[in-house]
JSON list of C-alpha atoms and ligand atoms in Angstrom, two decimals:
[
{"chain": "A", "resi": 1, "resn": "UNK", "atom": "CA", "xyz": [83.07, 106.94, 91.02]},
{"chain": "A", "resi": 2, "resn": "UNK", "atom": "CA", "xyz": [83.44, 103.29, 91.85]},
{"chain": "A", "resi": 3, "resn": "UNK", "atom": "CA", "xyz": [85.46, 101.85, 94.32]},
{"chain": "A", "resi": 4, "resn": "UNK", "atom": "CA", "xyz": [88.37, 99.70, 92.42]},
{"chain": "A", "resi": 5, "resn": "UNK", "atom": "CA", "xyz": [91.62, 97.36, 93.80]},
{"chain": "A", "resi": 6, "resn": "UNK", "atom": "CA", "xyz": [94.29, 95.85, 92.22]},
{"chain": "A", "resi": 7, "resn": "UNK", "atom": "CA", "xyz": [94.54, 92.32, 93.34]},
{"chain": "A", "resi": 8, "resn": "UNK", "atom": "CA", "xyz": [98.10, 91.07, 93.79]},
{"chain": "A", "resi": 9, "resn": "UNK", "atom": "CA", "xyz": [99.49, 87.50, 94.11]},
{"chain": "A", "resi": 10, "resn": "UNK", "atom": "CA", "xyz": [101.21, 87.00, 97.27]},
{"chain": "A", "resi": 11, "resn": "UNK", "atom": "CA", "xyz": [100.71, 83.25, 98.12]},
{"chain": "A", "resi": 12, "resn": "UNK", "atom": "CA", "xyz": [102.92, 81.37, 95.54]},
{"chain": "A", "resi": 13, "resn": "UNK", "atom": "CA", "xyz": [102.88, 78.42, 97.99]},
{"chain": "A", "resi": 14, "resn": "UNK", "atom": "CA", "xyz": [100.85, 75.65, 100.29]},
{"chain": "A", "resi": 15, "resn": "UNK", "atom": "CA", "xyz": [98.39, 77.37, 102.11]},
{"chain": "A", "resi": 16, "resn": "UNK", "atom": "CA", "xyz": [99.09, 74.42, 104.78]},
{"chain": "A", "resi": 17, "resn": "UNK", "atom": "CA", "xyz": [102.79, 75.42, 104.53]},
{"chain": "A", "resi": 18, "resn": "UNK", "atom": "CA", "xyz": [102.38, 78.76, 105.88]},
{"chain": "A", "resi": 19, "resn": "UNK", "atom": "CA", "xyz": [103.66, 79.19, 109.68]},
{"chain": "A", "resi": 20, "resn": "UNK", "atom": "CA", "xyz": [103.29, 83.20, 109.74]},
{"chain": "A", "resi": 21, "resn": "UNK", "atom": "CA", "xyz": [100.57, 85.76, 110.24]},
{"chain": "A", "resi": 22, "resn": "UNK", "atom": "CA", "xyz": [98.43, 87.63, 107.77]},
{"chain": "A", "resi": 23, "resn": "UNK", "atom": "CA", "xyz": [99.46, 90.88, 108.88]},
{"chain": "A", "resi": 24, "resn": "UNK", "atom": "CA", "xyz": [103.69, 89.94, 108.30]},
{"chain": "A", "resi": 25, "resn": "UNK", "atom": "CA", "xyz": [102.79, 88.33, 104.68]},
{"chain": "A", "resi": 26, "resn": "UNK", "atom": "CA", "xyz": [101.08, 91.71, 104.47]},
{"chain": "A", "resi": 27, "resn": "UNK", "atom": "CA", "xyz": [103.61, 94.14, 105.55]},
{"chain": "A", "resi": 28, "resn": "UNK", "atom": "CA", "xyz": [106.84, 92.16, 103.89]},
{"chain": "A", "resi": 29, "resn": "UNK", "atom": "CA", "xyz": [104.69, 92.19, 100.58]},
{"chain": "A", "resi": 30, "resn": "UNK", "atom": "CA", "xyz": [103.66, 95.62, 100.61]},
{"chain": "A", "resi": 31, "resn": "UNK", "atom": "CA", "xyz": [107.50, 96.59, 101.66]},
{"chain": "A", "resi": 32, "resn": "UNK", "atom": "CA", "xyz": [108.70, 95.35, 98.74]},
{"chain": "A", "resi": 33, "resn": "UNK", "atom": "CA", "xyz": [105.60, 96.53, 96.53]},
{"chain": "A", "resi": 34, "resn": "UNK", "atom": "CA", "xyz": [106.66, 99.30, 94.12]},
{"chain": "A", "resi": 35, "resn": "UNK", "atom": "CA", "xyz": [103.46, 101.38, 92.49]},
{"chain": "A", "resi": 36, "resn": "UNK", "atom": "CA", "xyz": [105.36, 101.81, 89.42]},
{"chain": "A", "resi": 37, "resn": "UNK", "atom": "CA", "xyz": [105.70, 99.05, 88.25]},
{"chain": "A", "resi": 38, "resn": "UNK", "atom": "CA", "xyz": [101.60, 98.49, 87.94]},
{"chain": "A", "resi": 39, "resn": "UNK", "atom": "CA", "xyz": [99.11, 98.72, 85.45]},
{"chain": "A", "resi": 40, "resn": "UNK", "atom": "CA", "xyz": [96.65, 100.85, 86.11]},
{"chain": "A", "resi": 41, "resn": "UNK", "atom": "CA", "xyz": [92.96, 98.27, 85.85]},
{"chain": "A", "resi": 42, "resn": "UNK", "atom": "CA", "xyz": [91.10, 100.82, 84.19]},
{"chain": "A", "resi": 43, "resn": "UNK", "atom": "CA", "xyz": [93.00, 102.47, 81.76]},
{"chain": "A", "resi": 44, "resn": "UNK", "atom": "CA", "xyz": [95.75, 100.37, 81.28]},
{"chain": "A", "resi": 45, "resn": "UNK", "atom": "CA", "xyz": [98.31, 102.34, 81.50]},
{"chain": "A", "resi": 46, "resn": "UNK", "atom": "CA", "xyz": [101.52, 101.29, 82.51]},
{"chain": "A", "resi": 47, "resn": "UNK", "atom": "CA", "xyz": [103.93, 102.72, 84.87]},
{"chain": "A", "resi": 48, "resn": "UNK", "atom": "CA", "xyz": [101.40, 105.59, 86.00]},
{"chain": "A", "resi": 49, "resn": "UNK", "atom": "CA", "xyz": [100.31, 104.74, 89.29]},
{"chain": "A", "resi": 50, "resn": "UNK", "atom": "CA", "xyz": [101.56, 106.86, 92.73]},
{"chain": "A", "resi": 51, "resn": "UNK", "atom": "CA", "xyz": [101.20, 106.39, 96.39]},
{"chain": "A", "resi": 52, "resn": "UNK", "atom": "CA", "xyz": [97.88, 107.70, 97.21]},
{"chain": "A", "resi": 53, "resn": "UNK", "atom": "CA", "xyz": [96.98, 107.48, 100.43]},
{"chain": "A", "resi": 54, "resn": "UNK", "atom": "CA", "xyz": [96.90, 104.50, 103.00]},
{"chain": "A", "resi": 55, "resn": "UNK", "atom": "CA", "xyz": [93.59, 103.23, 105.39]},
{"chain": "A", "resi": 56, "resn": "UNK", "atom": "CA", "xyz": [93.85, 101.47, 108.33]},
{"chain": "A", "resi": 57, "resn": "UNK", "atom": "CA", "xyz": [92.12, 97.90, 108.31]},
{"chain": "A", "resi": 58, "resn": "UNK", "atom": "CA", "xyz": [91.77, 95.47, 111.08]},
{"chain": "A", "resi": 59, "resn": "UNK", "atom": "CA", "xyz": [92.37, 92.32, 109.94]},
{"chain": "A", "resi": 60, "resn": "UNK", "atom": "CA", "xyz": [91.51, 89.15, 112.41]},
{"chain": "A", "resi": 61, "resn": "UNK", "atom": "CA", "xyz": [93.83, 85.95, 111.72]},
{"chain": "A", "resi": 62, "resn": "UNK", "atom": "CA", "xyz": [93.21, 82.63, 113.51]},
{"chain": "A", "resi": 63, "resn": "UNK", "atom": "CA", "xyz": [96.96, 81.90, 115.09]},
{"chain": "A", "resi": 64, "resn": "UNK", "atom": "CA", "xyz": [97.64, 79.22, 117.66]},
{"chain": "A", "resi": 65, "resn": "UNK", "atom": "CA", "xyz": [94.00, 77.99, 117.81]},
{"chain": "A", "resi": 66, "resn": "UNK", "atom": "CA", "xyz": [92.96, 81.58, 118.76]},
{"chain": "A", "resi": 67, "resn": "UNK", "atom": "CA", "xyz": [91.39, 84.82, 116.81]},
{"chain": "A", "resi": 68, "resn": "UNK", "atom": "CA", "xyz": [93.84, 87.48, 116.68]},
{"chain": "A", "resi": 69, "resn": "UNK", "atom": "CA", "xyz": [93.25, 90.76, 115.94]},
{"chain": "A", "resi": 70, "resn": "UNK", "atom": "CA", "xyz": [95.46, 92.70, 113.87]},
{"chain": "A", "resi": 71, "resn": "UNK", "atom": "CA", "xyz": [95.65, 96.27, 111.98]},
{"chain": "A", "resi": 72, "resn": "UNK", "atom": "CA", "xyz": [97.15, 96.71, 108.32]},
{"chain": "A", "resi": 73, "resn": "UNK", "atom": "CA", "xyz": [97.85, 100.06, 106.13]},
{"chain": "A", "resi": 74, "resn": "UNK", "atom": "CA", "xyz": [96.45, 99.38, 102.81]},
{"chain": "A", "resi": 75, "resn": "UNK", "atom": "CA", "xyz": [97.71, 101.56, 100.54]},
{"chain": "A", "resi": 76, "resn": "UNK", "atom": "CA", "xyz": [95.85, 103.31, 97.51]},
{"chain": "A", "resi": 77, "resn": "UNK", "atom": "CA", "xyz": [97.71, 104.53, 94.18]},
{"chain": "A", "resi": 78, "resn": "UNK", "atom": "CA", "xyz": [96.55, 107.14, 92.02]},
{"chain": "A", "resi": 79, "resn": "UNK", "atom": "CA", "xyz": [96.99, 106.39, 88.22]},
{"chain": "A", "resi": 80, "resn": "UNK", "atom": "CA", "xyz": [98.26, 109.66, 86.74]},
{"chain": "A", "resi": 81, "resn": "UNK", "atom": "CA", "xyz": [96.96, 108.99, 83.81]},
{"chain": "A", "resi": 82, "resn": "UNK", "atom": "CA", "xyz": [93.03, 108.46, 84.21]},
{"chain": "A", "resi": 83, "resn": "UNK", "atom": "CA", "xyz": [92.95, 110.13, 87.98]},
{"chain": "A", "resi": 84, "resn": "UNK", "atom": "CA", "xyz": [91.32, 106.52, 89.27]},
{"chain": "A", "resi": 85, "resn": "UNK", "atom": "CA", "xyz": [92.49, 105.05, 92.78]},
{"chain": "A", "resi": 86, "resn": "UNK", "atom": "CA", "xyz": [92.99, 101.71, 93.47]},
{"chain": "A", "resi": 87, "resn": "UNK", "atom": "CA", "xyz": [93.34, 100.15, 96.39]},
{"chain": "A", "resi": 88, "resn": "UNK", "atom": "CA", "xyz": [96.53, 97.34, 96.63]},
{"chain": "A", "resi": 89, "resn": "UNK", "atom": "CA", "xyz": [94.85, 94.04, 98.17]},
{"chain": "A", "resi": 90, "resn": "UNK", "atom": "CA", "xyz": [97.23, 90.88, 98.03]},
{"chain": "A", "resi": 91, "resn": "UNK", "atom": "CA", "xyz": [95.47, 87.53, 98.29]},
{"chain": "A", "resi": 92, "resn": "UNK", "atom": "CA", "xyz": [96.04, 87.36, 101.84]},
{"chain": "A", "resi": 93, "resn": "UNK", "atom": "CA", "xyz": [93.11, 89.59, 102.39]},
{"chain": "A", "resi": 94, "resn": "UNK", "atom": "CA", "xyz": [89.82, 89.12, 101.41]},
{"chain": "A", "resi": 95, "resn": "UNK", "atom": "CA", "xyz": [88.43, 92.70, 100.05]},
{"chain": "A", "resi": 96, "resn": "UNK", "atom": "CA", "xyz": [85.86, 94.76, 102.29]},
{"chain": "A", "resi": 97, "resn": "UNK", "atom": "CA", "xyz": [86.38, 91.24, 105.05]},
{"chain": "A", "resi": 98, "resn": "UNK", "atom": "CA", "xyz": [87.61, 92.43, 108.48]},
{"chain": "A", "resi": 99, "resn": "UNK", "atom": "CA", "xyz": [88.79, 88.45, 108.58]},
{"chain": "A", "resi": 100, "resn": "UNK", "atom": "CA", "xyz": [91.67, 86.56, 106.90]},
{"chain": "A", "resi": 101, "resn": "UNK", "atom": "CA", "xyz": [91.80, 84.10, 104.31]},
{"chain": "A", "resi": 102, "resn": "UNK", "atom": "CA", "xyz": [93.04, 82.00, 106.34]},
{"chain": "A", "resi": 103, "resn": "UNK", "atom": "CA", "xyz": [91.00, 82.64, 109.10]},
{"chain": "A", "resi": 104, "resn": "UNK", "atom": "CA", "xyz": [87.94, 81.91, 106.67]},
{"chain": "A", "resi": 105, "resn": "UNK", "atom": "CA", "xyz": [89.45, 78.67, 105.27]},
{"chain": "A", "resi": 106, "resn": "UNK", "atom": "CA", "xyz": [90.75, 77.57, 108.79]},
{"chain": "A", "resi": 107, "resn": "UNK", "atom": "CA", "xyz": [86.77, 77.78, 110.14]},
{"chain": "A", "resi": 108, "resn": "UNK", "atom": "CA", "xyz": [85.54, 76.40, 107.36]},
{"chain": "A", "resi": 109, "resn": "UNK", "atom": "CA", "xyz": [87.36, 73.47, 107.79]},
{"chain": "A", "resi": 110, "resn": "UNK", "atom": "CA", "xyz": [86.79, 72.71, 111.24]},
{"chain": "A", "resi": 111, "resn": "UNK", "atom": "CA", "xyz": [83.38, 72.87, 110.65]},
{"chain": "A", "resi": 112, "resn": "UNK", "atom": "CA", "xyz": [83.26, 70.59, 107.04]},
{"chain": "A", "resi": 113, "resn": "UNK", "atom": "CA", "xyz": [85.52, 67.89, 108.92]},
{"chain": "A", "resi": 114, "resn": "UNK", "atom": "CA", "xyz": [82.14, 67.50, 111.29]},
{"chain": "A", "resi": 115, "resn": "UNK", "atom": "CA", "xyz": [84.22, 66.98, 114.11]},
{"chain": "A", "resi": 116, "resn": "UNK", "atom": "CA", "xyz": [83.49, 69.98, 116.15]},
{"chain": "A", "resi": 117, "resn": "UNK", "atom": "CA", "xyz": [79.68, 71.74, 117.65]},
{"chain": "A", "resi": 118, "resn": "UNK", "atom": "CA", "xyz": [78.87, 74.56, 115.90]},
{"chain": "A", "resi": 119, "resn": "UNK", "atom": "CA", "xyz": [78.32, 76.37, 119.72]},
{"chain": "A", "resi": 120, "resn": "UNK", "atom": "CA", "xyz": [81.92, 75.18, 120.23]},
{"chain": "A", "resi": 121, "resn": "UNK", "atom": "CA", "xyz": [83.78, 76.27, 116.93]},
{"chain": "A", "resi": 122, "resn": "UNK", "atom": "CA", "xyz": [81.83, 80.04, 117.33]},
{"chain": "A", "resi": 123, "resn": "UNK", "atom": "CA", "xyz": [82.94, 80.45, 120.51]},
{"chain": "A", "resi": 124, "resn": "UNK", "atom": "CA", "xyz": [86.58, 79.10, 119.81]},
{"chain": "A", "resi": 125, "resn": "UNK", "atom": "CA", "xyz": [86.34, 81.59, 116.50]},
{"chain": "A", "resi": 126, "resn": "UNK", "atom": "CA", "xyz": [84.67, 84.27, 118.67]},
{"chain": "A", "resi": 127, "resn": "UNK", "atom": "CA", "xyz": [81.77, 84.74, 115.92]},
{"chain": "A", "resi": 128, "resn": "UNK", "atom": "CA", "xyz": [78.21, 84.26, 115.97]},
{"chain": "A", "resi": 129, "resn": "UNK", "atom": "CA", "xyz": [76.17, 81.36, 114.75]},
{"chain": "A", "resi": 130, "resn": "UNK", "atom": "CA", "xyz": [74.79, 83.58, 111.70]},
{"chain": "A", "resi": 131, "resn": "UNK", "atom": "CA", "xyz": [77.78, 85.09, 110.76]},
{"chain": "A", "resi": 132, "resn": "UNK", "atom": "CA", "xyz": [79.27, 81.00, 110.19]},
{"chain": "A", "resi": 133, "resn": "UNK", "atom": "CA", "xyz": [76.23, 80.58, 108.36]},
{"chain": "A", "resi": 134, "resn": "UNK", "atom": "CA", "xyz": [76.61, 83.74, 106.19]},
{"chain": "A", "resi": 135, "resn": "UNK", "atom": "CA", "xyz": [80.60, 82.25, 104.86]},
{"chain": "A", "resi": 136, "resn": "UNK", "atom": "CA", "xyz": [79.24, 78.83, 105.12]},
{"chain": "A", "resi": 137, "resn": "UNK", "atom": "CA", "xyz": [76.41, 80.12, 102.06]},
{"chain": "A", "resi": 138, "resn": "UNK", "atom": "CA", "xyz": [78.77, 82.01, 100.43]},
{"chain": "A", "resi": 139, "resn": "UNK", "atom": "CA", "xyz": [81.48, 79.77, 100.05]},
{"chain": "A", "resi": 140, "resn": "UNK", "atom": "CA", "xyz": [78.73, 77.12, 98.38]},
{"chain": "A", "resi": 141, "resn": "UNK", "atom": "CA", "xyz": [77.63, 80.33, 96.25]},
{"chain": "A", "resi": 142, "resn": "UNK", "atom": "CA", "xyz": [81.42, 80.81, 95.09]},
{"chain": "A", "resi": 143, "resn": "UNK", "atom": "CA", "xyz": [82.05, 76.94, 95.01]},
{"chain": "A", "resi": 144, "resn": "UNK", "atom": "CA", "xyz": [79.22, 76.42, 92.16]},
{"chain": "A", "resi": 145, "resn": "UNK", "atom": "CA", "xyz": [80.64, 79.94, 90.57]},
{"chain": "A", "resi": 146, "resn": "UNK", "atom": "CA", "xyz": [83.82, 78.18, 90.12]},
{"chain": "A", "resi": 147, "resn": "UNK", "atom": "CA", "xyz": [82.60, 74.69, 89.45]},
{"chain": "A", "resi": 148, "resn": "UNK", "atom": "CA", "xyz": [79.73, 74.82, 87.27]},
{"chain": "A", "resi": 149, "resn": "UNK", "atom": "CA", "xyz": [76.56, 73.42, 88.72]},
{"chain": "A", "resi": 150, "resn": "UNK", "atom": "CA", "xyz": [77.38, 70.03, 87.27]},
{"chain": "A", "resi": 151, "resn": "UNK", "atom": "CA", "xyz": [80.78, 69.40, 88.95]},
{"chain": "A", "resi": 152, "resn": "UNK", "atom": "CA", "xyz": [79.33, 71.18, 91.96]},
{"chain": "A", "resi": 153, "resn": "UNK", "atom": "CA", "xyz": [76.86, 68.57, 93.33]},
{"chain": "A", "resi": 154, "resn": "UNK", "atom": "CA", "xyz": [79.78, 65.96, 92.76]},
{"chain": "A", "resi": 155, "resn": "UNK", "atom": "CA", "xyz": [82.12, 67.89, 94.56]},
{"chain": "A", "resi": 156, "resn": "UNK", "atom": "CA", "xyz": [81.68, 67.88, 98.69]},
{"chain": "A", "resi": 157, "resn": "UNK", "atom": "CA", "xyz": [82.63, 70.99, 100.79]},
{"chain": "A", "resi": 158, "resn": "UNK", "atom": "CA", "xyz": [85.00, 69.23, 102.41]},
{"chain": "A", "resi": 159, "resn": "UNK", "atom": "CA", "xyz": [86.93, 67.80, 99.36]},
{"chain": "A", "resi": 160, "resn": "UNK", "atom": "CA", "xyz": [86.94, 71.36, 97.28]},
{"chain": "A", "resi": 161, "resn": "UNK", "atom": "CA", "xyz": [88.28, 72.55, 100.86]},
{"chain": "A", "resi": 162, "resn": "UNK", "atom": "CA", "xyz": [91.01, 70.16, 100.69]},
{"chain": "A", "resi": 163, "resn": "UNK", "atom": "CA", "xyz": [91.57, 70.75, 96.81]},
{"chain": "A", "resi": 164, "resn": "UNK", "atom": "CA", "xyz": [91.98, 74.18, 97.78]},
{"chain": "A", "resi": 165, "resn": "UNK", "atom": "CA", "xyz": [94.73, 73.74, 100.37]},
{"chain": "A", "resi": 166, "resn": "UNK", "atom": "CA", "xyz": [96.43, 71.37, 97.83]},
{"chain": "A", "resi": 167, "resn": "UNK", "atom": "CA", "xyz": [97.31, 73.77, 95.22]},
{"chain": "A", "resi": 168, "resn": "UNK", "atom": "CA", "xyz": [101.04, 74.48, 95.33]},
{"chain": "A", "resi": 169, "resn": "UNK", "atom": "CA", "xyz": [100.27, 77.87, 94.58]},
{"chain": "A", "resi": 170, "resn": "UNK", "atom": "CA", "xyz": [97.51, 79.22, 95.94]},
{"chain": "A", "resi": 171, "resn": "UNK", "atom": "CA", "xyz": [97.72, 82.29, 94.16]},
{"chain": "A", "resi": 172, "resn": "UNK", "atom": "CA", "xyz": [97.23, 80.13, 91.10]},
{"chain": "A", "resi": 173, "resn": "UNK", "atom": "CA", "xyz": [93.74, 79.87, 92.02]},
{"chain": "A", "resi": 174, "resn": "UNK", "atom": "CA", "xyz": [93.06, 82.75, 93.61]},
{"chain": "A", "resi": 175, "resn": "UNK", "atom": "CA", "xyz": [93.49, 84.71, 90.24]},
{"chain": "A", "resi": 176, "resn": "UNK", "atom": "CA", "xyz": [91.77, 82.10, 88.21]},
{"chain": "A", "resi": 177, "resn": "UNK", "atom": "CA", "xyz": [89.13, 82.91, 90.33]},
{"chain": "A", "resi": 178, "resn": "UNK", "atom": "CA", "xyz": [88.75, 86.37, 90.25]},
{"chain": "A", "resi": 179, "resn": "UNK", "atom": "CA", "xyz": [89.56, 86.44, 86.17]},
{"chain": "A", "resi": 180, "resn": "UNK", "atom": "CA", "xyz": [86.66, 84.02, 85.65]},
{"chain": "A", "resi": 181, "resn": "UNK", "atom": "CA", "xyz": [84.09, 85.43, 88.29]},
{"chain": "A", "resi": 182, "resn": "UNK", "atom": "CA", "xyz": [85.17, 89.10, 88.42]},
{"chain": "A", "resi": 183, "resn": "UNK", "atom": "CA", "xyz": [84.78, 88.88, 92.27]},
{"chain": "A", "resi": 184, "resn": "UNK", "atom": "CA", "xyz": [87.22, 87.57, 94.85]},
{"chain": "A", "resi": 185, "resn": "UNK", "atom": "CA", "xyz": [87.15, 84.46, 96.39]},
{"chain": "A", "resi": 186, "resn": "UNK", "atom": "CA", "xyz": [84.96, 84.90, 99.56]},
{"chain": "A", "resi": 187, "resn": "UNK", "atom": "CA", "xyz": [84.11, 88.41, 98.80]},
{"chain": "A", "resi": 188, "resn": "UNK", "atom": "CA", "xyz": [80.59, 89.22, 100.54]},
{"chain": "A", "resi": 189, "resn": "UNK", "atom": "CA", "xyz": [78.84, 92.36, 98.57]},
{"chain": "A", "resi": 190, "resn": "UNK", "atom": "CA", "xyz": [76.77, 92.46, 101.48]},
{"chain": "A", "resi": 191, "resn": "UNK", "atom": "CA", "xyz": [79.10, 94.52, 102.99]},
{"chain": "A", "resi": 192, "resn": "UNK", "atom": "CA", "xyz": [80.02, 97.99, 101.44]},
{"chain": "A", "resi": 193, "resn": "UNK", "atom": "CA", "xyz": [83.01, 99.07, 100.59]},
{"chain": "A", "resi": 194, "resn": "UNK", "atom": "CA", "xyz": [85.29, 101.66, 102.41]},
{"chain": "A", "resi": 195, "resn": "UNK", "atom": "CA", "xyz": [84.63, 104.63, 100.14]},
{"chain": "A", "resi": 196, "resn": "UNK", "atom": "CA", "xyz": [80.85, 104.46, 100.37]},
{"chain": "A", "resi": 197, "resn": "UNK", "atom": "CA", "xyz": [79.83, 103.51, 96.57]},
{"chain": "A", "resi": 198, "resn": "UNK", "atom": "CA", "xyz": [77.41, 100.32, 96.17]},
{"chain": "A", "resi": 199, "resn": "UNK", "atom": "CA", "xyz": [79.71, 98.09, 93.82]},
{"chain": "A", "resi": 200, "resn": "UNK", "atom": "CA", "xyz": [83.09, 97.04, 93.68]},
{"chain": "A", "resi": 201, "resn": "UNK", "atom": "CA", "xyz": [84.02, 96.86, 90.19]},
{"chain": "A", "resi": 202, "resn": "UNK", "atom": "CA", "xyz": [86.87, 94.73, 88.75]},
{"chain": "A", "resi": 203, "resn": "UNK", "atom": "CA", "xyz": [89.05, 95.70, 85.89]},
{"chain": "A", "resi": 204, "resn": "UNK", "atom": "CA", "xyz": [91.76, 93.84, 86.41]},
{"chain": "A", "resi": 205, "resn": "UNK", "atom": "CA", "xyz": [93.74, 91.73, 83.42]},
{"chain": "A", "resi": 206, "resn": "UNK", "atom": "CA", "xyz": [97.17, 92.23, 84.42]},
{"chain": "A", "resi": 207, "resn": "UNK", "atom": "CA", "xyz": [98.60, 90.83, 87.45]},
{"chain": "A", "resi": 208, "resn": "UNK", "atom": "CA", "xyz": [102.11, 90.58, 86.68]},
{"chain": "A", "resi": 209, "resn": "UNK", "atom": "CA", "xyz": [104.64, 92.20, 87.88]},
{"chain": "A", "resi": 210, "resn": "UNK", "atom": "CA", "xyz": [104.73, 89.53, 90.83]},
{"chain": "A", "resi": 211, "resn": "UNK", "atom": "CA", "xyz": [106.43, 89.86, 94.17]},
{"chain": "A", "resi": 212, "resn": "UNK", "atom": "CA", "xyz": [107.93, 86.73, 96.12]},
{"chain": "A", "resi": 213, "resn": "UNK", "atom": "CA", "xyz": [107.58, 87.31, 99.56]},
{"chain": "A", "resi": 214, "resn": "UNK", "atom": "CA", "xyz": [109.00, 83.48, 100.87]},
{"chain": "B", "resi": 1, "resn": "ZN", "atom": "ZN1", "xyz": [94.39, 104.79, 84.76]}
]
């Protein structure tokens, strides 16, 4: 059995724009999220999927220059038709990452603008010196996924960073990313999923229907 999720496009704006925490873009999304209305990744069949179950999740968000931790409900459906689960993961949160999107993006642009010690931005960001080092390799890993090797070395950290906070929607990319490199953006496989299994598979070709949360 492998572990599956149904991505969902939450951030159909600015990343810069966005004054609120993970955890409320969470909770107003999933309060207006209706499990019927999805197609089920693996079978593809529409209009099948039930409320499951829900896991808790701690989620840590970077608000008012501090970490903050937070807890979310993520819910699972059942599709009735093919008997998978999927977990429901909007792009706020980065799958099997106890840490936000934003809290990933925020770090990792303190530390490509070179204005700040590493000692100093870990301790700000209350995370160790390897684990900056882990994101830092796999957002270059993800980066060159995304870019092709060639546009890659042309393209700084810093300026894909930017490019990334640019996009009016967010989402836009987000989905462009995962379609094109069946993973999600900033998804470690070093850590294992949740439900125990070794992979997290992606099946996902529908994301519609969408959900405006702003
Ligand atoms: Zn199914």
């Amino acid at each position: 059995m492998t572990f599956t999720m149904i991505r969902k496009n939450l951030l159909f704006c600015k990343i810069t724009r966005i004054k609120t925490s993970s955890k409320s873009l969470f909770d107003s999304y999933m309060s207006r999220f209706k499990p019927g209305q999805e197609t089920c990744p693996v079978c593809g069949s529409l209009g099948n999927c039930r409320i499951h179950a829900y896991y808790g999740r701690h989620l840590m968000d970077f608000i008012s220059s501090k970490p903050v931790k937070s807890d979310i409900c993520v819910l699972r459906v059942c599709c009735g038709s093919c008997g998978h689960t999927h977990a429901i993961l909007p792009d706020v949160v980065v799958p099997y990452s106890g840490y936000s999107l934003f809290f990933l993006l925020r770090l990792l642009g303190e530390y490509f603008s070179g204005l700040f010690h590493v000692e100093e931005l870990c301790e700000r960001f209350g995370i160790s010196q390897n684990q900056l080092y882990q994101w830092i390799s796999l957002w270059r890993i993800h980066k060159q996924e995304w870019l092709g090797v060639l546009a890659d070395m042309e393209v700084s950290d810093w300026l894909f960073l930017k490019e990334l906070l640019s996009y009016n929607r967010y989402s836009s990319f987000s989905m462009g990313y995962a379609i094109q490199c069946n993973n999600s953006f900033m998804q470690s496989h070093a850590n294992p999923p949740p439900s125990g299994s070794k992979t997290a598979q992606y099946h996902q070709l529908i994301y519609s229907p969408d959900i405006s949360v702003f």
